[in-house]
Coordinates of C-alpha atoms in Angstrom, one line a residue:
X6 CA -8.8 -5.2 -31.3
X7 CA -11.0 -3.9 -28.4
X8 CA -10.2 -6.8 -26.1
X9 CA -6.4 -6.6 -26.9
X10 CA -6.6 -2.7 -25.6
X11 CA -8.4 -4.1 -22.4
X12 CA -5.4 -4.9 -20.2
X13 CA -3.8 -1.5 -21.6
X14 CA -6.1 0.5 -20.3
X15 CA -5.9 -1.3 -17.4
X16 CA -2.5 -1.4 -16.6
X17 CA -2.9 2.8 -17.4
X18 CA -5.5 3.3 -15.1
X19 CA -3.5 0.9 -12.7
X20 CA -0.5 3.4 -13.1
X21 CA -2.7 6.3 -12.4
X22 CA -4.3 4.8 -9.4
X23 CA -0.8 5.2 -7.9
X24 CA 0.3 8.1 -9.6
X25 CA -2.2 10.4 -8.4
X26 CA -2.0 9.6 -4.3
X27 CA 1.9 9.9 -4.8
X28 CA 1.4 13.3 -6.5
X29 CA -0.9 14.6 -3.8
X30 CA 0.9 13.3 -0.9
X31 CA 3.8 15.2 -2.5
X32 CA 2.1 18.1 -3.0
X33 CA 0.6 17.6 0.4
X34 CA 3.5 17.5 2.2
X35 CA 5.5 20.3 0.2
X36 CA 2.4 22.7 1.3
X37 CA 2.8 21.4 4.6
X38 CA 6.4 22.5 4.9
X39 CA 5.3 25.6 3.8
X40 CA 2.6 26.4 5.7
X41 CA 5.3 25.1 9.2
X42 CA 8.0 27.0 8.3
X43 CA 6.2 30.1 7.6
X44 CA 5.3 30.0 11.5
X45 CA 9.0 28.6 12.0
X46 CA 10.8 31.2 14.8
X47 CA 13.9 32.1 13.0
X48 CA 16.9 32.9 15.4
X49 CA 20.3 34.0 15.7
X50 CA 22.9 31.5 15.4
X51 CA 24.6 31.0 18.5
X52 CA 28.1 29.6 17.2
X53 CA 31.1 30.4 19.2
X54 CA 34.3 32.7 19.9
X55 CA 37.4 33.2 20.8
X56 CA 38.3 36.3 22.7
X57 CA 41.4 36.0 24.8
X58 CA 45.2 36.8 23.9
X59 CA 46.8 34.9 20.5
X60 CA 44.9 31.9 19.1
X61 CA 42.9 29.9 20.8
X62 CA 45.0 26.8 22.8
X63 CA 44.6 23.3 20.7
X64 CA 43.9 21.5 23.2
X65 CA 43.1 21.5 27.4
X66 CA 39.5 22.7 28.4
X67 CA 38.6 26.3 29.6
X68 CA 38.2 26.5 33.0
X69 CA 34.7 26.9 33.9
X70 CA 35.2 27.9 37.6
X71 CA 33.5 30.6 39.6
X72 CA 35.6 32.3 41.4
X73 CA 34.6 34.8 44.3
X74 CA 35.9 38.3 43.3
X75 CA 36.5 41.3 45.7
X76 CA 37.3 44.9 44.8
X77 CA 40.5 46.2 46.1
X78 CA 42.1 49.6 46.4
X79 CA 45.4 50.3 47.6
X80 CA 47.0 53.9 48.9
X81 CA 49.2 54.0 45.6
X82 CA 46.2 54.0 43.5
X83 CA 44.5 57.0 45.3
X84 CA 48.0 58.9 45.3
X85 CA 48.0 58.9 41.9
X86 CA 44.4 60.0 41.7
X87 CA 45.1 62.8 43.9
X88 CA 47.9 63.9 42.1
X89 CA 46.2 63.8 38.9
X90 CA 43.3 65.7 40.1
X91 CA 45.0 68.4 42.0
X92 CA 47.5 68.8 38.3
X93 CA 44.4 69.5 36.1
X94 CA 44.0 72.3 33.8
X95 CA 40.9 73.8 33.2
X96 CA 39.2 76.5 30.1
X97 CA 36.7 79.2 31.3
X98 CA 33.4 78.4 30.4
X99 CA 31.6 81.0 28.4
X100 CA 29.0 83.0 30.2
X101 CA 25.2 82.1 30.3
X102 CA 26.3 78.9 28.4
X103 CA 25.3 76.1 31.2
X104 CA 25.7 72.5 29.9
X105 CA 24.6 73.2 26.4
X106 CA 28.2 73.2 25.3
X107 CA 29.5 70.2 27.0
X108 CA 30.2 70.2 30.8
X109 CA 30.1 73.4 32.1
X110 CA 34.3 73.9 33.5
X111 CA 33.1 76.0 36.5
X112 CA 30.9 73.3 37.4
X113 CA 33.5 70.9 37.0
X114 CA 35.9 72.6 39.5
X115 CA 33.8 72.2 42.2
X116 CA 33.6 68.5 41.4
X117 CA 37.1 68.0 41.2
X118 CA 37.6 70.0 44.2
X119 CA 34.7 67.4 45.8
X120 CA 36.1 64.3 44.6
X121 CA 39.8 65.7 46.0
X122 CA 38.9 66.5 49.0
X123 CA 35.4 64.8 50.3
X124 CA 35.2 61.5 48.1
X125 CA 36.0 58.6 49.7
X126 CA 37.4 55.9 47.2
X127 CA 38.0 53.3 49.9
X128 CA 34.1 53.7 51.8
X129 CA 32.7 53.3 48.2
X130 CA 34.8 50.0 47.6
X131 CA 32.8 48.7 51.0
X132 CA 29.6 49.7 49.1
X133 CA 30.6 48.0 46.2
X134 CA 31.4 44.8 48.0
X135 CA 28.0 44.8 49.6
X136 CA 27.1 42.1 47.1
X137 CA 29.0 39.3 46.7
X138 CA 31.5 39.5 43.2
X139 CA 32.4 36.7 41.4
X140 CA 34.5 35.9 38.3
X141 CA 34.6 33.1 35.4
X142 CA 36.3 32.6 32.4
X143 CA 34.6 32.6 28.9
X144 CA 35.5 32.8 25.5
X145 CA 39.1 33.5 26.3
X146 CA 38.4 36.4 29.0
X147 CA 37.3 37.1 32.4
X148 CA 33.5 37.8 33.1
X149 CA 32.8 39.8 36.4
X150 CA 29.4 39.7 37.8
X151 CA 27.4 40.0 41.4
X152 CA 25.0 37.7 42.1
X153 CA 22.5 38.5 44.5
X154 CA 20.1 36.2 45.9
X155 CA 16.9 36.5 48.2
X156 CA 18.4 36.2 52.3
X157 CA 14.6 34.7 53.1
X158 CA 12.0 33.3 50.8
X159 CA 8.6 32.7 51.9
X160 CA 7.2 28.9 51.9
X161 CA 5.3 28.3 48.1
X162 CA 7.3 31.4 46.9
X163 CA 8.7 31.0 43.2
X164 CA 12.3 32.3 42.6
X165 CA 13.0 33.9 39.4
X166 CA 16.3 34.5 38.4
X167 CA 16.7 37.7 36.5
X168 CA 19.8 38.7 34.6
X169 CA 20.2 42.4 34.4
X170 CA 22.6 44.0 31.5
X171 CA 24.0 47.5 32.1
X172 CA 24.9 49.9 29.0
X173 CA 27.5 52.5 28.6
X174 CA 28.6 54.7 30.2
X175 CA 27.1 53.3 33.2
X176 CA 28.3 49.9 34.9
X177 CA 26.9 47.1 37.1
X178 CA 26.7 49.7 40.3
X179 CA 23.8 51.4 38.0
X180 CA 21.7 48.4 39.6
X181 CA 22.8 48.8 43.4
X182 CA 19.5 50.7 44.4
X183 CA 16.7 48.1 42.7
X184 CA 18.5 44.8 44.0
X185 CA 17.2 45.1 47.4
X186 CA 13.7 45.6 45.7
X187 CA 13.9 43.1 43.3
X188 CA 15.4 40.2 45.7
X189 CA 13.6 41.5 49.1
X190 CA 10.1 43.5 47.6
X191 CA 8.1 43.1 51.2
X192 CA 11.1 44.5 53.0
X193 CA 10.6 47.8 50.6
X194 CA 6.8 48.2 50.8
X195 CA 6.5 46.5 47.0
X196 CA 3.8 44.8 46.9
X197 CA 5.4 41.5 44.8
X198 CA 2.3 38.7 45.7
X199 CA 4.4 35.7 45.4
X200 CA 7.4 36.6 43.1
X201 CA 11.2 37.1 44.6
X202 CA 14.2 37.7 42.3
X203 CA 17.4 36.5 42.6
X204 CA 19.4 39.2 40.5
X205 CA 22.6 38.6 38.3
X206 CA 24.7 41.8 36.7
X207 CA 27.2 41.1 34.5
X208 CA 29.8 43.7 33.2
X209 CA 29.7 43.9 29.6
X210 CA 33.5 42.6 28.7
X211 CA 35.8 45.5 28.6
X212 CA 33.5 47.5 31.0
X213 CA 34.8 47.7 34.8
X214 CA 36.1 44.3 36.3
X215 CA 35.7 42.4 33.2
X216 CA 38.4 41.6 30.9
X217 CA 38.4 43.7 27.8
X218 CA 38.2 41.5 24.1
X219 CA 41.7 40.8 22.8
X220 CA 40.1 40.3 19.2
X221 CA 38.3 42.4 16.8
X222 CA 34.8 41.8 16.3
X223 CA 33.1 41.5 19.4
X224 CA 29.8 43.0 19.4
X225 CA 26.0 42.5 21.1
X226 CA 25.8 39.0 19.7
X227 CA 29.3 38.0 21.2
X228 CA 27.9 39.4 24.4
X229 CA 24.5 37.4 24.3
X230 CA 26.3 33.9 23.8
X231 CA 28.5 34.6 26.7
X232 CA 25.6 36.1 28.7
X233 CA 23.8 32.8 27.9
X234 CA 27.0 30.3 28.9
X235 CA 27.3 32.2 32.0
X236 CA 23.7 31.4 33.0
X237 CA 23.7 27.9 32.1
X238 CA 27.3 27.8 33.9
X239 CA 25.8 29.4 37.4
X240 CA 22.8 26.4 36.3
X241 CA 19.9 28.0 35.2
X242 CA 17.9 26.8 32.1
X243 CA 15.2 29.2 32.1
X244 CA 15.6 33.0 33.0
X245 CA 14.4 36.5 32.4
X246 CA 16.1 39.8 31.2
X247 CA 16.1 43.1 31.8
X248 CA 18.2 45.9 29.9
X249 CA 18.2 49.5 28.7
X250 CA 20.9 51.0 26.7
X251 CA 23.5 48.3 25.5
X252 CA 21.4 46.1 28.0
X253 CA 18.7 46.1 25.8
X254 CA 20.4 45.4 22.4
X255 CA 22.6 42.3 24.2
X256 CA 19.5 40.9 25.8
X257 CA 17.6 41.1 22.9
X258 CA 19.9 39.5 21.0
X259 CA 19.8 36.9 23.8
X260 CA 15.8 36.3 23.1
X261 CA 16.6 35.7 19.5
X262 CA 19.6 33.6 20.1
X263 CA 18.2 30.8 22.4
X264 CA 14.4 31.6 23.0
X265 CA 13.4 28.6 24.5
X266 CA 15.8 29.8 27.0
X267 CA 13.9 33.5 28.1
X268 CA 11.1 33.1 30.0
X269 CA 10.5 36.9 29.5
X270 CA 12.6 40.2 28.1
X271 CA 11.9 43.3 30.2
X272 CA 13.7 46.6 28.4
X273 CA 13.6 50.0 29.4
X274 CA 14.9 51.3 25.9
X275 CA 13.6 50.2 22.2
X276 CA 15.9 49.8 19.3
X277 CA 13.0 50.1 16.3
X278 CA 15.8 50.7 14.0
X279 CA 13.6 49.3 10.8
X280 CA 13.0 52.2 8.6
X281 CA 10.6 52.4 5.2
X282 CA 7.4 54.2 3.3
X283 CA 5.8 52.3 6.4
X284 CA 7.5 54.3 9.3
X285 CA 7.6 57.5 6.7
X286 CA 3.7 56.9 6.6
X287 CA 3.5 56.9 10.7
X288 CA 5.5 59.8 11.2
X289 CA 3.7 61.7 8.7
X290 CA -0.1 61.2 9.7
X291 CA 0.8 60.7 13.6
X292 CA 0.7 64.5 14.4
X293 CA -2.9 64.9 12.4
X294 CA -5.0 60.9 12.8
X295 CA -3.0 59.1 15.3
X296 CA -5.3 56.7 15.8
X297 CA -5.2 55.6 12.1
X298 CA -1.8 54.4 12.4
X299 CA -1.6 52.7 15.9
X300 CA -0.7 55.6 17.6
X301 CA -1.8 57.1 21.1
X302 CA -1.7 60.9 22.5
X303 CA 0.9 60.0 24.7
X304 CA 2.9 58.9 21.5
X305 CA 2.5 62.5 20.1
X306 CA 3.1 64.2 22.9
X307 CA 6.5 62.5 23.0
X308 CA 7.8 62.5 19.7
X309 CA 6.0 65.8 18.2
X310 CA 7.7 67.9 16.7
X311 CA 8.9 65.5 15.6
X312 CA 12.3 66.9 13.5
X313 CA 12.9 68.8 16.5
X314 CA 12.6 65.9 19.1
X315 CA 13.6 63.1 16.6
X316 CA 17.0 64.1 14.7
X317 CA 18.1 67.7 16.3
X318 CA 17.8 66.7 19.6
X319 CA 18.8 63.3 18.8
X320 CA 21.9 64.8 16.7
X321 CA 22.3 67.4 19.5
X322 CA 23.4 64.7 22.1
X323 CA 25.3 61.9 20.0
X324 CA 28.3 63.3 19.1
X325 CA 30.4 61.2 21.3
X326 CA 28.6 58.1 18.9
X327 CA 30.3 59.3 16.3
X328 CA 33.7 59.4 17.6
X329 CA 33.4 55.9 19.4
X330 CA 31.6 54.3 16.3
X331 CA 34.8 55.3 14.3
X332 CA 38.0 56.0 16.0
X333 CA 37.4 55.0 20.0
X334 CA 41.1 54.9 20.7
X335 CA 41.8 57.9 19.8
X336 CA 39.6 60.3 22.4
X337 CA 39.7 57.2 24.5
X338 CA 43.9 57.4 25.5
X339 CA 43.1 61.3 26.3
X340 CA 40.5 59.8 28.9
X341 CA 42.1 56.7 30.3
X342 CA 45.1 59.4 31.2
X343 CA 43.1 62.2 32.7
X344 CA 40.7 61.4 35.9
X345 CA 39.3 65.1 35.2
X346 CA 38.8 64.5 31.5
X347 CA 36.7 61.3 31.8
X348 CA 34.5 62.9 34.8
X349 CA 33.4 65.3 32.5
X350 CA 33.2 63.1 29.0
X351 CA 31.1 60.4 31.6
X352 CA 28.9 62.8 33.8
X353 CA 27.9 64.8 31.0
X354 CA 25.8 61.8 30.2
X355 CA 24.1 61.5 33.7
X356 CA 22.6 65.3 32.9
X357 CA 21.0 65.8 29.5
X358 CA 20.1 61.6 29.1
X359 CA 18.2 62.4 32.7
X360 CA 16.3 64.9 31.9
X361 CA 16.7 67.2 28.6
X362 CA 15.6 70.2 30.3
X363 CA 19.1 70.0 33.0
X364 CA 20.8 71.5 29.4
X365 CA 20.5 74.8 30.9
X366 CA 21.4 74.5 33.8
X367 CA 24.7 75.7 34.9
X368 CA 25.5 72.6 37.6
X369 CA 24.0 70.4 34.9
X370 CA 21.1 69.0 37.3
X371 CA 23.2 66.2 37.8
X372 CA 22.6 66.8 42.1
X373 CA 19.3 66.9 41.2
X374 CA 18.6 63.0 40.7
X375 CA 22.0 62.0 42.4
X376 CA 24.3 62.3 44.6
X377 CA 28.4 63.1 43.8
X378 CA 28.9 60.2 45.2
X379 CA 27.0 58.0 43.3
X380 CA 28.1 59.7 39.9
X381 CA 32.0 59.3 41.0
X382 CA 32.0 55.9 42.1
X383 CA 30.3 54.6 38.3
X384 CA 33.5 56.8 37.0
X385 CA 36.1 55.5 39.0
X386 CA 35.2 52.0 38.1
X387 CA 36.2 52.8 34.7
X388 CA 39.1 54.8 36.2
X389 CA 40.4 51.8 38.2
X390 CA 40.3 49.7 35.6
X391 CA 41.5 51.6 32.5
X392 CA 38.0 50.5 30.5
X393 CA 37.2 53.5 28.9
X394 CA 38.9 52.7 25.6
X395 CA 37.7 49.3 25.7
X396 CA 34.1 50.3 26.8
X397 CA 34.4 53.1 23.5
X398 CA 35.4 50.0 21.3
X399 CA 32.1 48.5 22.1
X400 CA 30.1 51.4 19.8
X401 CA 32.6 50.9 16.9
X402 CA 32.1 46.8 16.3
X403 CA 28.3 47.2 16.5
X404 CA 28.0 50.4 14.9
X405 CA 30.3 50.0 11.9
X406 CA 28.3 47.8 9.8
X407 CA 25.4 48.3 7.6
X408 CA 22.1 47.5 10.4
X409 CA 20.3 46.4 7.3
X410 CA 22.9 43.2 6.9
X411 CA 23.9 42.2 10.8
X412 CA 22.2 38.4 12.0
X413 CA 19.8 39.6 14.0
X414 CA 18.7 42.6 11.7
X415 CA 15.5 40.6 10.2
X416 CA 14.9 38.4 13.3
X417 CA 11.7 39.1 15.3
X418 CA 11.5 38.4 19.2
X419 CA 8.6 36.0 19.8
X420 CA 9.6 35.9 23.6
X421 CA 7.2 37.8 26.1
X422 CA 8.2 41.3 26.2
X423 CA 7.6 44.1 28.5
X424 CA 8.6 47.4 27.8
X425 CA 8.9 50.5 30.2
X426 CA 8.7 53.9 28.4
X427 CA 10.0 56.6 30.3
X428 CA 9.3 60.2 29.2
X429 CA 12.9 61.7 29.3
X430 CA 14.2 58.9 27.3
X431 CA 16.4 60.1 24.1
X432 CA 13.8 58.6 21.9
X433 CA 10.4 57.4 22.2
X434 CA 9.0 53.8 20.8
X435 CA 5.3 53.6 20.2
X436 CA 4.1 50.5 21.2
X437 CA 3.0 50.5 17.4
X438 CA 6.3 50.3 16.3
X439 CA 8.0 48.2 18.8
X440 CA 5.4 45.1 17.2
X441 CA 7.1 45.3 14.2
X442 CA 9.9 43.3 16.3
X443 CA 9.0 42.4 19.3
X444 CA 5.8 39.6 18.7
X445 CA 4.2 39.3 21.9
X446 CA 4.2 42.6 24.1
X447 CA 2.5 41.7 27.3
X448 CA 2.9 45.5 29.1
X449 CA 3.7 48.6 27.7
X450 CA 3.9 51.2 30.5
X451 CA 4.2 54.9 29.8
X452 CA 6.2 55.9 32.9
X453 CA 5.0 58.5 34.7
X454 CA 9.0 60.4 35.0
X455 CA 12.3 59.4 34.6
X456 CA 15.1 59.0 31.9
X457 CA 18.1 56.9 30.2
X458 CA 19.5 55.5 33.5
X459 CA 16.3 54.4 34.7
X460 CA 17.5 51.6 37.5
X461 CA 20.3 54.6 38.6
X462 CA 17.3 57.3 39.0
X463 CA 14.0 55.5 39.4
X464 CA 14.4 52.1 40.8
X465 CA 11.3 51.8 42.5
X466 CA 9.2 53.0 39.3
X467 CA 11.5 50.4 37.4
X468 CA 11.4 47.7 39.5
X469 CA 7.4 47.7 39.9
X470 CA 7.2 47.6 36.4
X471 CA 9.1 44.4 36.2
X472 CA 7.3 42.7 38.7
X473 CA 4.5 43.6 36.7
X474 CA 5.6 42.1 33.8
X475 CA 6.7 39.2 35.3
X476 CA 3.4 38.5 37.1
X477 CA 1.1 38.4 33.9
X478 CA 4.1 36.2 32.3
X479 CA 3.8 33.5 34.7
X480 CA -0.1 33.6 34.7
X481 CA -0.6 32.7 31.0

């Protein structure tokens, strides 16, 4: 009996002998998955779109040309601007009220009676075209853009393209003053070792010269994928980004989309829109032990007190969010239809997002940080070109959904990061809480002054800190 169970036992431990290396590889491997994907960089999906008039055409190919583009005005257009102006009809402002209940309508007189008499629409259209414009078709719509590119580069100097994205209500003109430091530094006194930029602005579709979405839908994302086809289309595979406002979101969203793509993300302005007992935590013990949740002096001195700096002043100057997150068209056809009306709905921004303080002041501060000039020619761009309603429309597709569900909502940026905190900002991102999404922060600078519309009021400041950036990016 004990030699007939021999070659059983055999033929068992035989079976085992096999059994166990297969169960281990398997077990092996399924751990190994594990542990890979856990590091796995998850990212947006870049899919596709369709935003031009009716469906998209069956068959024939887009045309991918680039097309040279030159602002135009014409004596019919500034007629009716004229007329427009000199027909407006203006409330009383109440006395000792400066800006803190809108624009203040005395104030707004003299602007009119500036931009009437003393603005010249045609001498800022030859400022405009000081860079050279270009247009392409994408998705269905035209894309308007300058690119700007260095006029000498030094033998052994690297060329890094940079793609700049603008936010609202501001335009691609916002970036006319740190151009000339970004693509010619030595010129400028910067001090840029042996970095040159060449600098591309886009105009967000529906802002200014480019063509506004025919479809519903088309938020940051949208932006980011055509953002990325128009790189790859002017033939660049690897690229930086800067952006503040809508800039920011779009170009973050561009880091997550194709990251492999971004050779760095510079932003001026945090979205840290994650919220929980975590953050509750952080706000709580941040006024008393700072240090005990990640954060630094200057942190408290920005954001304390923090209900008063945080959600009344925050509450105090979004209003306008509201409206445009809900029903844009409506305020917007008031707007597009009244040159007056949208100088004051647009240049109340350039005061309180500069500096919080210009609240009580009765001109608004806005000649303070720049000229009438500069402030009229970013609103007739959206004049010209009838954007308002579209630019509005932009708040409304990326605002309307819950943040907690949208593609990018749980997708962290592993891309090098820089991030430029200016003090007058509407809200203030630790550094502590911008890790919580953004990975690999490789400068944080607490700037010395400034506000929203940083590239508009501090280029220099702005553009030193992207050289900055950029320089201990290309030495790792």
């Amino acid at each position: 009996q004990t030699i007939l169970c021999l070659p059983r036992s055999f033929e068992c431990s035989q079976k085992n002998a096999v059994l166990v290396p297969v169960v281990a590889l398997g077990v092996g491997g399924m751990l190994v998955y594990w542990l890979r994907s856990r590091h796995k960089i998850k990212t947006i999906e870049m899919g596709n779109g369709w935003w031009g008039s009716g469906e998209r055409p069956l068959k024939g190919k887009e045309d991918e040309s680039i097309r040279p583009f030159k602002i135009e005005t014409s004596d019919k257009e500034i007629e009716d601007l004229h007329r427009r102006l000199e027909q407006a009809r203006y409330t009383p402002h109440l006395e000792g009220a400066a800006f803190h209940y809108g624009f203040n309508s005395s104030y707004l007189q003299k602007v009119v009676a500036y931009w009437r008499n003393q603005f010249d629409w045609r001498k800022q259209v030859e400022v405009l075209n000081k860079y050279p414009h270009f247009q392409t078709t994408i998705e269905g719509i035209v894309i308007h853009f300058i690119h700007v590119k260095p006029s000498y580069v030094p033998h052994g100097r690297a060329v890094q393209p940079l793609l700049m994205v603008h936010g609202w209500p501001g335009s691609f003109y916002e970036f006319y003053k740190i151009i000339p430091l970004l693509t010619e530094p030595a010129e400028h006194g910067l001090n840029a070792g042996d970095m040159v930029f060449e600098v591309i602005c886009p105009s967000i579709p529906g802002y200014g010269f480019s063509e506004a979405p025919h479809q519903k839908g088309f938020d940051s994302k949208a932006t980011a994928r055509i953002f990325h086809k128009l790189m790859n289309r002017l033939g660049f595979k690897e690229y930086y980004l800067q952006g503040g406002d809508w800039g920011s979101l779009i170009t973050t969203n561009m880091a997550q989309m194709l990251p492999q793509s971004v050779k760095g993300l510079h932003l001026n302005l945090i979205f840290a829109g994650r919220q929980g007992l975590r953050r509750m935590i952080s706000v709580m013990l941040g006024a008393y032990v700072p240090w005990l949740v990640g954060l630094t002096r200057e942190d408290v001195r920005r954001m304390y007190p923090f209900i008063q700096k945080n959600i009344y002043e925050l509450l105090r100057e979004s209003g306008y969010l509201h409206i445009q997150a809900t029903k844009p068209d409506t305020a917007g056809c008031g707007l597009n239809d009244s040159p007056v009306g949208l100088a004051a709905y647009i240049l109340e921004k350039f005061s309180t997002w500069t500096d919080k303080s210009f609240l009580h002041k009765d001109d608004g501060g806005l000649e303070s940080k720049y000229s009438l000039d500069e402030l009229l020619t970013n609103v007739m761009i959206y004049w010209v070109t009838s954007s308002i309603v579209s630019s509005m429309r932009f708040y409304k597709e990326n605002i309307s959904k819950d943040p907690g569900l949208t593609a990018d909502a749980r997708v962290a940026v592993y891309v090098p990061t820089g991030i430029a905190a200016f003090p007058q900002e509407l809200v203030h991102t630790p550094r502590a809480w911008a890790k919580e999404i953004f990975k690999n922060i490789i400068t944080y600078s607490y700037m010395p002054r400034g506000g929203h519309f940083a590239a508009f009021e501090e280029p220099k400041l702005l553009a030193q800190d992207i050289m900055h950036f950029v320089r201990k990016v290309e030495q790792l």
